[in-house]
């Protein structure tokens, strides 16, 4: 069964300046364990689609299922973890306290909370920072903590909305590598929004190229790259060929708009 | 020149660098602060001369001195500054020690303040500690009620659009009515149903202090941004969970700012509540009695007692704020 399945999905926002067609005719299937990147210029609806999957926006047409349920049911069944653009850690909670937050809300028993906080901290390489407050951490470490927070309750689906967009290139490369390792270890399904072509190609098994006005899918690329990806794979001919195809897709989408 | 030249061995040695730095830091703030206070006190003393000139010249005249103009009726329409300039000696000599000056000198107020706090048993009817406690108890009761009410209203306003549109305008209107106009009515109405003493004053106190708390808490409870609220939605969090885990902690810095305004307003409310009844106890009663009998020194010392009390209350809230926010990691 597909983790995410969209059939002629449509979403129109009513705004003060008239309707905005944010998503048009989205057809997409995502299988378990895939790493899917959504790439496109701003206004192409990539974040909106992710929010639809999360049940934070309601589509105005078509069908969308998450684990065979409606997005709202999936949200209430805590089917996914969501990582936002900004880390958004609560400043009054320690790193450990922030990771406990979803566990508290979902009512995990005390011992289980403790175990999961320690586990996820180790998973994102932040052991020893449990008692620190967010302001004591760098931006990259804060974003790692927010990933840990999304992983804490062990949902099979991870939705990430430009999580590394605000970080510098060097930190970003490292976190990309770590994210791949994490994905390999946990086997989760990843939906990853980005506007960086190298990031999308490096991370994904499937790249969804989107274009704006109205937001739609202009190309879906299944990556032939192996699962094992050192950073220097970005210099390989295959990598460059995929990046080229993504760029072409983006350009075609812009011209059509 | 007896000082050793700077190039001599051991020149400039004597204080370790750290001590010198700390001294410089302290003198960097202490000296300007003291200078401002000294300037204010100096200005006050200066103002005493023309303000008390009529009385000074009268005293000099009674003492047989030559003054100009020579009689009280001629002097009546002469301004304080002109009178001081024409009679500089008595104006300067007699301005700071009068029994009932128009403007008492700082040392007179300080002496009265000291005498009526430290110098008297606290149970004495003239003790400012006694009167201060009467006012303070009404202030604290009103502040507690006002704060509680303010928080409850803010929670309602944030969670219910109906309350937002129906309560908030009334809260604002309530603060546009001068307290001096509504205080007597509150006291009369409560007296007619047999309530007097602390309660009416506390009601006025609460009436003044709930408003800043409402405004601050509404702002604070609404301070979490869309992303933080979305995050909790992705967890399927309930409204109560969102309130206790996000909105309430996020509102605390706003609450403390409001509490500081609220507690000062509470004290004003309690004092105003003591004025219209002709109350015999409390700082307000001291102010009133002082003005009946022309006891300006008593009025000023009661005023200062109220100011010191307000400063203490605000300082206590600041202290609690610092400890709590630091423990919460909200203050570095």
Short mmCIF file of N, CA, C and O in Angstrom, two decimals, chain B residues 205-299:
data_model
loop_
_atom_site.label_atom_id
_atom_site.label_comp_id
_atom_site.label_asym_id
_atom_site.label_seq_id
_atom_site.Cartn_x
_atom_site.Cartn_y
_atom_site.Cartn_z
N UNK B 205 -9.20 48.86 44.08
CA UNK B 205 -7.86 48.42 43.75
C UNK B 205 -7.89 47.39 42.61
O UNK B 205 -7.13 47.48 41.64
N UNK B 206 -8.79 46.43 42.73
CA UNK B 206 -8.91 45.39 41.70
C UNK B 206 -9.38 45.99 40.38
O UNK B 206 -8.93 45.60 39.30
N UNK B 207 -10.29 46.98 40.51
CA UNK B 207 -10.85 47.65 39.33
C UNK B 207 -9.74 48.29 38.51
O UNK B 207 -9.77 48.29 37.28
N UNK B 208 -8.72 48.83 39.21
CA UNK B 208 -7.62 49.49 38.49
C UNK B 208 -6.58 48.49 37.99
O UNK B 208 -5.94 48.72 36.98
N UNK B 209 -6.40 47.37 38.71
CA UNK B 209 -5.28 46.49 38.36
C UNK B 209 -5.65 45.40 37.38
O UNK B 209 -4.76 44.81 36.77
N UNK B 210 -6.93 45.11 37.19
CA UNK B 210 -7.24 44.00 36.28
C UNK B 210 -6.92 44.35 34.83
O UNK B 210 -6.54 43.50 34.04
N UNK B 211 -7.03 45.64 34.50
CA UNK B 211 -6.93 46.02 33.09
C UNK B 211 -5.56 45.75 32.47
O UNK B 211 -5.47 45.10 31.42
N UNK B 212 -4.46 46.23 33.10
CA UNK B 212 -3.16 45.92 32.49
C UNK B 212 -2.92 44.42 32.38
O UNK B 212 -2.27 43.97 31.43
N UNK B 213 -3.46 43.66 33.34
CA UNK B 213 -3.27 42.20 33.28
C UNK B 213 -4.02 41.62 32.08
O UNK B 213 -3.50 40.77 31.35
N UNK B 214 -5.25 42.09 31.86
CA UNK B 214 -6.02 41.60 30.70
C UNK B 214 -5.25 41.90 29.41
O UNK B 214 -5.03 41.01 28.58
N UNK B 215 -4.84 43.15 29.26
CA UNK B 215 -4.18 43.55 28.01
C UNK B 215 -2.89 42.75 27.79
O UNK B 215 -2.66 42.19 26.71
N UNK B 216 -2.08 42.66 28.86
CA UNK B 216 -0.81 41.94 28.73
C UNK B 216 -1.00 40.46 28.47
O UNK B 216 -0.32 39.87 27.63
N UNK B 217 -1.95 39.85 29.18
CA UNK B 217 -2.15 38.42 29.03
C UNK B 217 -2.76 38.07 27.68
O UNK B 217 -2.43 37.05 27.08
N UNK B 218 -3.66 38.90 27.17
CA UNK B 218 -4.23 38.64 25.84
C UNK B 218 -3.10 38.64 24.81
O UNK B 218 -2.97 37.74 23.98
N UNK B 219 -2.24 39.65 24.93
CA UNK B 219 -1.09 39.75 24.03
C UNK B 219 -0.19 38.52 24.20
O UNK B 219 0.26 37.93 23.22
N UNK B 220 0.06 38.16 25.44
CA UNK B 220 0.97 37.04 25.71
C UNK B 220 0.42 35.70 25.26
O UNK B 220 1.12 34.89 24.67
N UNK B 221 -0.88 35.48 25.53
CA UNK B 221 -1.48 34.19 25.14
C UNK B 221 -1.57 34.06 23.63
O UNK B 221 -1.61 32.96 23.10
N UNK B 222 -1.56 35.23 22.94
CA UNK B 222 -1.60 35.18 21.48
C UNK B 222 -0.21 35.24 20.87
O UNK B 222 -0.07 35.27 19.66
N UNK B 223 0.84 35.27 21.71
CA UNK B 223 2.18 35.46 21.17
C UNK B 223 2.76 34.26 20.42
O UNK B 223 3.60 34.46 19.56
N UNK B 224 2.34 33.00 20.70
CA UNK B 224 2.90 31.91 19.89
C UNK B 224 2.56 32.08 18.41
O UNK B 224 1.44 32.46 18.08
N UNK B 225 3.55 31.85 17.53
CA UNK B 225 3.29 32.08 16.11
C UNK B 225 2.60 30.87 15.48
O UNK B 225 2.43 29.82 16.11
N UNK B 226 2.21 31.05 14.21
CA UNK B 226 1.44 30.02 13.51
C UNK B 226 2.19 28.69 13.49
O UNK B 226 1.60 27.63 13.65
N UNK B 227 3.52 28.76 13.33
CA UNK B 227 4.29 27.53 13.24
C UNK B 227 4.22 26.72 14.53
O UNK B 227 4.06 25.50 14.52
N UNK B 228 4.32 27.44 15.67
CA UNK B 228 4.28 26.72 16.95
C UNK B 228 2.91 26.10 17.18
O UNK B 228 2.81 25.02 17.76
N UNK B 229 1.87 26.79 16.72
CA UNK B 229 0.52 26.23 16.86
C UNK B 229 0.34 25.04 15.91
O UNK B 229 -0.23 24.01 16.29
N UNK B 230 0.87 25.17 14.67
CA UNK B 230 0.80 24.05 13.73
C UNK B 230 1.50 22.82 14.28
O UNK B 230 1.03 21.69 14.11
N UNK B 231 2.65 23.05 14.91
CA UNK B 231 3.41 21.93 15.47
C UNK B 231 2.53 21.11 16.41
O UNK B 231 2.48 19.89 16.32
N UNK B 232 1.81 21.81 17.28
CA UNK B 232 0.95 21.10 18.23
C UNK B 232 -0.21 20.41 17.51
O UNK B 232 -0.66 19.36 17.93
N UNK B 233 -0.67 21.03 16.42
CA UNK B 233 -1.74 20.36 15.66
C UNK B 233 -1.24 19.06 15.06
O UNK B 233 -1.98 18.07 15.00
N UNK B 234 0.05 19.05 14.62
CA UNK B 234 0.56 17.80 14.05
C UNK B 234 0.62 16.70 15.10
O UNK B 234 0.60 15.53 14.76
N UNK B 235 0.69 17.08 16.37
CA UNK B 235 0.66 16.07 17.43
C UNK B 235 -0.76 15.69 17.81
O UNK B 235 -0.98 14.86 18.68
N UNK B 236 -1.74 16.36 17.20
CA UNK B 236 -3.13 16.13 17.59
C UNK B 236 -3.40 16.61 19.01
O UNK B 236 -4.19 16.01 19.73
N UNK B 237 -2.73 17.71 19.42
CA UNK B 237 -2.89 18.20 20.79
C UNK B 237 -4.27 18.83 20.99
O UNK B 237 -4.82 19.44 20.08
N UNK B 238 -4.83 18.68 22.19
CA UNK B 238 -6.13 19.28 22.51
C UNK B 238 -5.95 20.76 22.83
O UNK B 238 -4.83 21.23 23.01
N UNK B 239 -7.08 21.47 22.92
CA UNK B 239 -7.02 22.89 23.27
C UNK B 239 -6.38 23.10 24.63
O UNK B 239 -5.59 24.02 24.82
N UNK B 240 -6.72 22.24 25.59
CA UNK B 240 -6.15 22.37 26.93
C UNK B 240 -4.65 22.15 26.91
O UNK B 240 -3.89 22.88 27.56
N UNK B 241 -4.21 21.16 26.14
CA UNK B 241 -2.76 20.89 26.05
C UNK B 241 -2.04 22.08 25.42
O UNK B 241 -0.96 22.47 25.86
N UNK B 242 -2.66 22.65 24.38
CA UNK B 242 -2.07 23.82 23.74
C UNK B 242 -1.96 24.96 24.73
O UNK B 242 -0.96 25.67 24.78
N UNK B 243 -3.00 25.13 25.57
CA UNK B 243 -2.99 26.21 26.54
C UNK B 243 -1.88 26.03 27.57
O UNK B 243 -1.06 26.92 27.78
N UNK B 244 -1.86 24.87 28.20
CA UNK B 244 -0.90 24.67 29.30
C UNK B 244 0.54 24.56 28.83
O UNK B 244 1.45 24.98 29.52
N UNK B 245 0.74 23.97 27.64
CA UNK B 245 2.12 23.70 27.23
C UNK B 245 2.71 24.80 26.37
O UNK B 245 3.92 24.94 26.30
N UNK B 246 1.85 25.57 25.68
CA UNK B 246 2.39 26.59 24.78
C UNK B 246 1.94 28.01 25.18
O UNK B 246 2.77 28.86 25.48
N UNK B 247 0.63 28.24 25.20
CA UNK B 247 0.17 29.62 25.38
C UNK B 247 0.56 30.18 26.75
O UNK B 247 1.06 31.30 26.85
N UNK B 248 0.34 29.40 27.79
CA UNK B 248 0.61 29.93 29.14
C UNK B 248 2.09 30.23 29.37
O UNK B 248 2.44 31.34 29.77
N UNK B 249 2.99 29.26 29.12
CA UNK B 249 4.41 29.61 29.32
C UNK B 249 4.86 30.76 28.43
O UNK B 249 5.66 31.59 28.86
N UNK B 250 4.34 30.83 27.19
CA UNK B 250 4.76 31.91 26.29
C UNK B 250 4.29 33.26 26.80
O UNK B 250 4.86 34.29 26.48
N UNK B 251 3.22 33.26 27.62
CA UNK B 251 2.64 34.55 28.06
C UNK B 251 3.32 35.11 29.31
O UNK B 251 3.09 36.26 29.66
N UNK B 252 4.14 34.30 29.99
CA UNK B 252 4.67 34.73 31.29
C UNK B 252 5.46 36.04 31.25
O UNK B 252 5.26 36.89 32.11
N UNK B 253 6.36 36.24 30.27
CA UNK B 253 7.06 37.54 30.25
C UNK B 253 6.10 38.72 30.14
O UNK B 253 6.32 39.75 30.75
N UNK B 254 5.02 38.54 29.38
CA UNK B 254 4.02 39.61 29.24
C UNK B 254 3.29 39.81 30.57
O UNK B 254 2.99 40.93 30.96
N UNK B 255 2.99 38.70 31.24
CA UNK B 255 2.27 38.79 32.51
C UNK B 255 3.05 39.63 33.52
O UNK B 255 2.49 40.51 34.18
N UNK B 256 4.36 39.40 33.60
CA UNK B 256 5.14 40.12 34.60
C UNK B 256 5.19 41.61 34.30
O UNK B 256 5.14 42.43 35.21
N UNK B 257 5.30 41.96 33.03
CA UNK B 257 5.26 43.39 32.68
C UNK B 257 3.95 44.00 33.16
O UNK B 257 3.92 45.09 33.72
N UNK B 258 2.85 43.26 32.97
CA UNK B 258 1.53 43.76 33.39
C UNK B 258 1.42 43.84 34.90
O UNK B 258 0.82 44.77 35.44
N UNK B 259 1.98 42.83 35.59
CA UNK B 259 1.87 42.81 37.05
C UNK B 259 2.53 44.04 37.66
O UNK B 259 2.05 44.59 38.65
N UNK B 260 3.64 44.47 37.06
CA UNK B 260 4.34 45.63 37.62
C UNK B 260 3.47 46.88 37.50
O UNK B 260 3.43 47.70 38.40
N UNK B 261 2.80 47.03 36.37
CA UNK B 261 1.89 48.18 36.22
C UNK B 261 0.70 47.99 37.15
O UNK B 261 0.26 48.92 37.82
N UNK B 262 0.20 46.75 37.21
CA UNK B 262 -1.00 46.46 37.98
C UNK B 262 -0.83 46.72 39.47
O UNK B 262 -1.73 47.25 40.13
N UNK B 263 0.34 46.37 40.02
CA UNK B 263 0.51 46.51 41.46
C UNK B 263 0.59 47.98 41.84
O UNK B 263 0.07 48.40 42.89
N UNK B 264 1.22 48.78 40.98
CA UNK B 264 1.27 50.21 41.26
C UNK B 264 -0.14 50.81 41.17
O UNK B 264 -0.53 51.62 42.02
N UNK B 265 -0.90 50.37 40.18
CA UNK B 265 -2.28 50.85 40.04
C UNK B 265 -3.12 50.42 41.24
O UNK B 265 -3.98 51.16 41.72
N UNK B 266 -2.86 49.22 41.76
CA UNK B 266 -3.58 48.73 42.94
C UNK B 266 -3.39 49.65 44.13
O UNK B 266 -4.33 49.96 44.85
N UNK B 267 -2.15 50.06 44.32
CA UNK B 267 -1.84 50.93 45.46
C UNK B 267 -2.57 52.26 45.31
O UNK B 267 -3.16 52.77 46.26
N UNK B 268 -2.55 52.80 44.10
CA UNK B 268 -3.27 54.06 43.85
C UNK B 268 -4.75 53.86 44.16
O UNK B 268 -5.39 54.68 44.82
N UNK B 269 -5.30 52.72 43.71
CA UNK B 269 -6.72 52.43 43.96
C UNK B 269 -7.03 52.40 45.43
O UNK B 269 -8.03 52.98 45.89
N UNK B 270 -6.18 51.76 46.22
CA UNK B 270 -6.43 51.66 47.66
C UNK B 270 -6.38 53.04 48.30
O UNK B 270 -7.21 53.36 49.16
N UNK B 271 -5.41 53.85 47.88
CA UNK B 271 -5.30 55.20 48.47
C UNK B 271 -6.51 56.05 48.09
O UNK B 271 -7.11 56.71 48.94
N UNK B 272 -6.89 56.00 46.81
CA UNK B 272 -8.06 56.76 46.37
C UNK B 272 -9.30 56.28 47.12
O UNK B 272 -10.16 57.08 47.49
N UNK B 273 -9.37 54.98 47.39
CA UNK B 273 -10.50 54.42 48.12
C UNK B 273 -10.60 54.94 49.54
O UNK B 273 -11.65 54.89 50.17
N UNK B 274 -9.48 55.42 50.08
CA UNK B 274 -9.49 55.93 51.45
C UNK B 274 -9.89 57.40 51.52
O UNK B 274 -10.21 57.91 52.58
N UNK B 275 -9.85 58.08 50.36
CA UNK B 275 -10.10 59.52 50.38
C UNK B 275 -11.57 59.89 50.62
O UNK B 275 -11.86 60.68 51.52
N UNK B 276 -12.53 59.33 49.86
CA UNK B 276 -13.88 59.90 49.94
C UNK B 276 -14.62 59.53 51.23
O UNK B 276 -15.61 60.17 51.55
N UNK B 277 -14.17 58.52 51.96
CA UNK B 277 -14.91 58.13 53.16
C UNK B 277 -14.53 58.95 54.36
O UNK B 277 -15.15 58.84 55.40
N UNK B 278 -13.49 59.77 54.21
CA UNK B 278 -12.98 60.45 55.39
C UNK B 278 -12.42 59.40 56.34
O UNK B 278 -12.56 59.48 57.56
N UNK B 279 -11.80 58.39 55.76
CA UNK B 279 -11.27 57.29 56.56
C UNK B 279 -10.25 57.81 57.55
O UNK B 279 -9.59 58.82 57.31
N UNK B 280 -10.12 57.12 58.67
CA UNK B 280 -9.17 57.57 59.67
C UNK B 280 -7.90 56.75 59.65
O UNK B 280 -6.95 57.06 60.35
N UNK B 281 -7.90 55.68 58.86
CA UNK B 281 -6.71 54.84 58.81
C UNK B 281 -6.26 54.65 57.37
O UNK B 281 -7.07 54.61 56.46
N UNK B 282 -4.95 54.53 57.16
CA UNK B 282 -4.42 54.31 55.82
C UNK B 282 -3.67 55.52 55.32
O UNK B 282 -3.84 56.63 55.85
N UNK B 283 -2.83 55.31 54.30
CA UNK B 283 -2.02 56.41 53.77
C UNK B 283 -2.91 57.50 53.18
O UNK B 283 -2.61 58.69 53.28
N UNK B 284 -4.03 57.08 52.56
CA UNK B 284 -4.97 58.05 52.00
C UNK B 284 -5.53 58.94 53.09
O UNK B 284 -5.67 60.16 52.93
N UNK B 285 -5.85 58.33 54.24
CA UNK B 285 -6.38 59.10 55.38
C UNK B 285 -5.33 60.10 55.88
O UNK B 285 -5.67 61.24 56.23
N UNK B 286 -4.05 59.67 55.88
CA UNK B 286 -2.98 60.58 56.30
C UNK B 286 -2.90 61.77 55.35
O UNK B 286 -2.73 62.91 55.78
N UNK B 287 -3.01 61.50 54.06
CA UNK B 287 -2.98 62.59 53.07
C UNK B 287 -4.12 63.55 53.32
O UNK B 287 -3.94 64.78 53.33
N UNK B 288 -5.31 62.98 53.54
CA UNK B 288 -6.51 63.79 53.72
C UNK B 288 -6.40 64.64 54.98
O UNK B 288 -6.63 65.86 54.96
N UNK B 289 -6.01 63.98 56.09
CA UNK B 289 -5.88 64.70 57.36
C UNK B 289 -4.83 65.80 57.23
O UNK B 289 -5.03 66.92 57.70
N UNK B 290 -3.73 65.50 56.58
CA UNK B 290 -2.67 66.48 56.38
C UNK B 290 -3.19 67.70 55.64
O UNK B 290 -2.87 68.83 55.98
N UNK B 291 -4.03 67.48 54.62
CA UNK B 291 -4.50 68.62 53.85
C UNK B 291 -5.56 69.40 54.60
O UNK B 291 -5.67 70.61 54.46
N UNK B 292 -6.36 68.73 55.48
CA UNK B 292 -7.33 69.45 56.32
C UNK B 292 -6.63 70.45 57.21
O UNK B 292 -7.06 71.59 57.37
N UNK B 293 -5.53 70.01 57.83
CA UNK B 293 -4.90 70.83 58.85
C UNK B 293 -3.66 71.56 58.34
O UNK B 293 -2.89 72.10 59.12
N UNK B 294 -3.47 71.57 57.00
CA UNK B 294 -2.33 72.27 56.44
C UNK B 294 -0.99 71.68 56.85
O UNK B 294 0.02 72.36 56.85
N UNK B 295 -0.98 70.39 57.18
CA UNK B 295 0.26 69.73 57.59
C UNK B 295 0.99 69.22 56.36
O UNK B 295 0.95 68.04 56.04
N UNK B 296 1.68 70.16 55.66
CA UNK B 296 2.30 69.75 54.40
C UNK B 296 3.38 68.70 54.61
O UNK B 296 3.58 67.83 53.78
N UNK B 297 4.09 68.81 55.74
CA UNK B 297 5.16 67.84 55.98
C UNK B 297 4.56 66.44 56.08
O UNK B 297 5.09 65.46 55.54
N UNK B 298 3.40 66.35 56.74
CA UNK B 298 2.72 65.07 56.88
C UNK B 298 2.24 64.54 55.51
O UNK B 298 2.37 63.36 55.22
N UNK B 299 1.73 65.47 54.69
CA UNK B 299 1.28 65.05 53.35
C UNK B 299 2.44 64.47 52.55
O UNK B 299 2.35 63.39 51.98
#
